[in-house]
Coordinates of C-alpha atoms in Angstrom, one line a residue:
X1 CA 25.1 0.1 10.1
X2 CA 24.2 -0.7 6.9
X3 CA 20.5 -1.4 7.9
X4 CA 20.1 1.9 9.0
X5 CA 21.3 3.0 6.0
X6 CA 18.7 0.8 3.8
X7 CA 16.1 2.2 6.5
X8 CA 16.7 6.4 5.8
X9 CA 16.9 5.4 1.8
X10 CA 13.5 3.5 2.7
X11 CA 11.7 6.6 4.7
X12 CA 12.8 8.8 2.3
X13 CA 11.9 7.2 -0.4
X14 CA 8.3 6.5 1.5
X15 CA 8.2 10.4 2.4
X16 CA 8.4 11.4 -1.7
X17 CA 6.0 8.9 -2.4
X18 CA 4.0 10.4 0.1
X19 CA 4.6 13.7 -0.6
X20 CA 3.8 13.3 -4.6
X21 CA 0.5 11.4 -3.6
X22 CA -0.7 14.7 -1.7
X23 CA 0.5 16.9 -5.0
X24 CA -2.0 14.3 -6.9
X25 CA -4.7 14.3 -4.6
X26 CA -4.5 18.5 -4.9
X27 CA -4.5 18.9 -8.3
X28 CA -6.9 16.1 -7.9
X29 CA -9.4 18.4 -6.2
X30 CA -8.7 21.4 -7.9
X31 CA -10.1 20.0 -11.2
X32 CA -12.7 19.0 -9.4
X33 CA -13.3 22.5 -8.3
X34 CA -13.0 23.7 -11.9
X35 CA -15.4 21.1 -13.0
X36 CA -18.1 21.9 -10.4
X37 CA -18.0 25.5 -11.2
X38 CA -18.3 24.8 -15.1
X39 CA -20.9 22.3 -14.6
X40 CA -23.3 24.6 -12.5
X41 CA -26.1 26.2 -13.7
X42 CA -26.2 30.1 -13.8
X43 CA -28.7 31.5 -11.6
X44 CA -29.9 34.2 -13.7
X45 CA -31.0 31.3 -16.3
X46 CA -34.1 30.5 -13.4
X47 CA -33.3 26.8 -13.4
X48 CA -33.9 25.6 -10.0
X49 CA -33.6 21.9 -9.8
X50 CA -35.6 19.6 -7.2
X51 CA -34.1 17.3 -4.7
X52 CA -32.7 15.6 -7.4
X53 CA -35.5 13.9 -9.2
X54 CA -34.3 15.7 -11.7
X55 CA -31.1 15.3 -12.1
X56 CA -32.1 11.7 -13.1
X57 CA -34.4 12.5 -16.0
X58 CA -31.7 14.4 -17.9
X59 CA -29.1 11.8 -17.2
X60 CA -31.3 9.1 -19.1
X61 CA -31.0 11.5 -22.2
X62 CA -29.2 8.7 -24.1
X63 CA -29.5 8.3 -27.9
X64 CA -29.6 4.6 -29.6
X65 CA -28.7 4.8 -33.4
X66 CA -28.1 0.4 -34.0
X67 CA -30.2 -0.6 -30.9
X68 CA -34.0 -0.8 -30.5
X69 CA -34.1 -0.5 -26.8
X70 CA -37.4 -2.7 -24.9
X71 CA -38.3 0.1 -22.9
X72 CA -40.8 1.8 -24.1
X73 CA -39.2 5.3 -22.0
X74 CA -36.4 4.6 -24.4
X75 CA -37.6 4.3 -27.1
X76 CA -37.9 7.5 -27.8
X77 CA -34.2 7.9 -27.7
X78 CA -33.8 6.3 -30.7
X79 CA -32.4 8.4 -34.2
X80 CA -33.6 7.9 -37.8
X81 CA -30.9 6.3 -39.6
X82 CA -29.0 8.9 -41.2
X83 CA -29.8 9.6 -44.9
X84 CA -26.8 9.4 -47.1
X85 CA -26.4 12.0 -50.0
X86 CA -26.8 10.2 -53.4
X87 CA -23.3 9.2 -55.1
X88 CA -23.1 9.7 -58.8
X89 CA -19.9 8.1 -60.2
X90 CA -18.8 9.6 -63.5
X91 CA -17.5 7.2 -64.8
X92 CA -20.7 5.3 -64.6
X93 CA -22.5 8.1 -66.3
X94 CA -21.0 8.7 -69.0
X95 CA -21.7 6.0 -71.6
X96 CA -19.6 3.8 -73.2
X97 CA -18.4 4.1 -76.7
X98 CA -20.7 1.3 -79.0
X99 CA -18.2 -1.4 -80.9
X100 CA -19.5 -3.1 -83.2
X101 CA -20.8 -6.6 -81.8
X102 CA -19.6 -9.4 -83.1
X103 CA -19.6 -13.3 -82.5
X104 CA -16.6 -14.0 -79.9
X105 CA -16.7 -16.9 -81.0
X106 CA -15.1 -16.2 -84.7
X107 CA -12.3 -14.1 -83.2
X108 CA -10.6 -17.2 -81.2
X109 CA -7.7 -18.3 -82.7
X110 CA -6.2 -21.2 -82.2
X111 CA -2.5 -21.6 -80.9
X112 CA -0.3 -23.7 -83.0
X113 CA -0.8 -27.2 -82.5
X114 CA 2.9 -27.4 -81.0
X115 CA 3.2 -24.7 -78.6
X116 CA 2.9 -27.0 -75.6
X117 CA 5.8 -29.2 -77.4
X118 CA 8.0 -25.8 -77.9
X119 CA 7.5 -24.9 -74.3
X120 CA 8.7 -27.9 -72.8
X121 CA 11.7 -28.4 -75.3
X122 CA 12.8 -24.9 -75.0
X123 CA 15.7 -25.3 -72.7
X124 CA 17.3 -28.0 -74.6
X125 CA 17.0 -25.8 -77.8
X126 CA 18.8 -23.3 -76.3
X127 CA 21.9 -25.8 -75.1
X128 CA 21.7 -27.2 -78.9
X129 CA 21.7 -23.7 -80.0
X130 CA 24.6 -22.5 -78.0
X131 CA 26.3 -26.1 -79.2
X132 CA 25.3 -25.6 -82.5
X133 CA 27.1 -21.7 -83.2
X134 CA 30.0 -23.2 -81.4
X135 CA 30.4 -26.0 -83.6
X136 CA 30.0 -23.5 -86.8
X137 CA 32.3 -21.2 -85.2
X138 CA 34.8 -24.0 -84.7
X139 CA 34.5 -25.0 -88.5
X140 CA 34.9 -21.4 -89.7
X141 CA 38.5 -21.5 -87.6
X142 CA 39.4 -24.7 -89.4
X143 CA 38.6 -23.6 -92.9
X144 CA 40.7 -20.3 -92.6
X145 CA 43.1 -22.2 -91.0
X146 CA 43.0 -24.4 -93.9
X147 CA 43.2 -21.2 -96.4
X148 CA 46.0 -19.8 -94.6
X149 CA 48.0 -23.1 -94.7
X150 CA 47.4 -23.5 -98.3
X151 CA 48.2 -19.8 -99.0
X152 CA 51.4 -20.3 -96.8
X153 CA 52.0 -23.6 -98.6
X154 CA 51.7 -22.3 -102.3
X155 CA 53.3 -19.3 -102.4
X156 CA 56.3 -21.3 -101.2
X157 CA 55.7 -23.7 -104.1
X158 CA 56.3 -20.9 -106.9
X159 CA 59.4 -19.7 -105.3

C-alpha cells in the first residue's frame, strides 16, 4: 500500500516536472521568436545577404584595445588608445607661500640630556609621589592633633 502511495507522489511529482519543463521550453521559443524578428533586417533597407558568406565577415567585426592581434585581417580591429583629457590639480597650481630659508640645521634643539632617564623612572615617581602627599598629609593630621591637645591641655591648666 504504501508503495503505491510513494509511486502516485513520484508520477506526480515527475508530471509537474514535466509539465514546467514544456512551460520553459515555450517561453524558451517565444524569445527566440522575438529575437529573430528584432534581429532581421528590414527589406525596404535593400540589404540582401548571400548564402551566408556574409554573415561571417560582419561577425569578425571585433575590436582589440590591449591586444595586438598576428593576423594581419585583424589588425585592423585594433583602437588608438584613448587620449585622456589633461588633469590640472589646483592645489598644484597655485604656488606656495616663500619662507624664508634657513639652515635646518640651527633650529634642532636638543632634548635634555635626561629625558630618556625621566621616561623610564616615571612610574616609580608617581608611586613616591602619591607616597610622598600621603606622608605630608599624615604629618599635617599629627601636628593639629598636637595643637588641639595642647589647646585642650592648657586651657585646663589656667582653670
Amino acid at each position: 500500500m504504501l508503495k503505491q502511495e510513494l509511486r502516485v507522489v513520484m508520477s506526480s511529482e515527475e508530471e509537474s516536472i514535466e509539465q514546467a519543463a514544456a512551460a520553459r521550453r515555450e517561453r524558451l521559443r517565444a524569445l527566440r521568436a522575438a529575437q529573430d524578428l528584432l534581429n532581421t533586417p528590414d527589406e525596404d533597407s535593400g540589404q540582401v545577404e548571400d548564402n551566408g558568406t556574409n554573415d561571417e565577415e560582419n561577425s569578425l567585426n571585433m575590436k582589440f584595445r590591449n591586444y595586438v592581434p598576428h593576423d594581419k585581417q585583424l589588425q585592423e580591429g585594433k583602437l588608438a588608445p584613448p587620449v585622456l583629457p589633461k588633469f590640472e590639480d589646483p592645489v598644484a597650481a597655485a604656488p606656495p607661500p616663500e619662507e624664508k630659508k634657513e639652515d635646518p640645521f640651527v633650529n634642532i634643539a636638543p632634548k635634555k640630556p635626561n629625558w630618556d632617564l625621566r621616561r623610564d623612572v616615571q612610574k616609580k615617581l608617581d608611586k613616591l609621589e602619591k607616597r610622598t602627599q600621603k606622608a605630608i598629609f599624615q604629618l599635617m593630621e599629627e601636628q593639629e592633633k598636637e595643637k588641639l591637645v595642647e589647646a585642650s591641655g592648657s586651657s585646663g591648666v589656667d582653670d
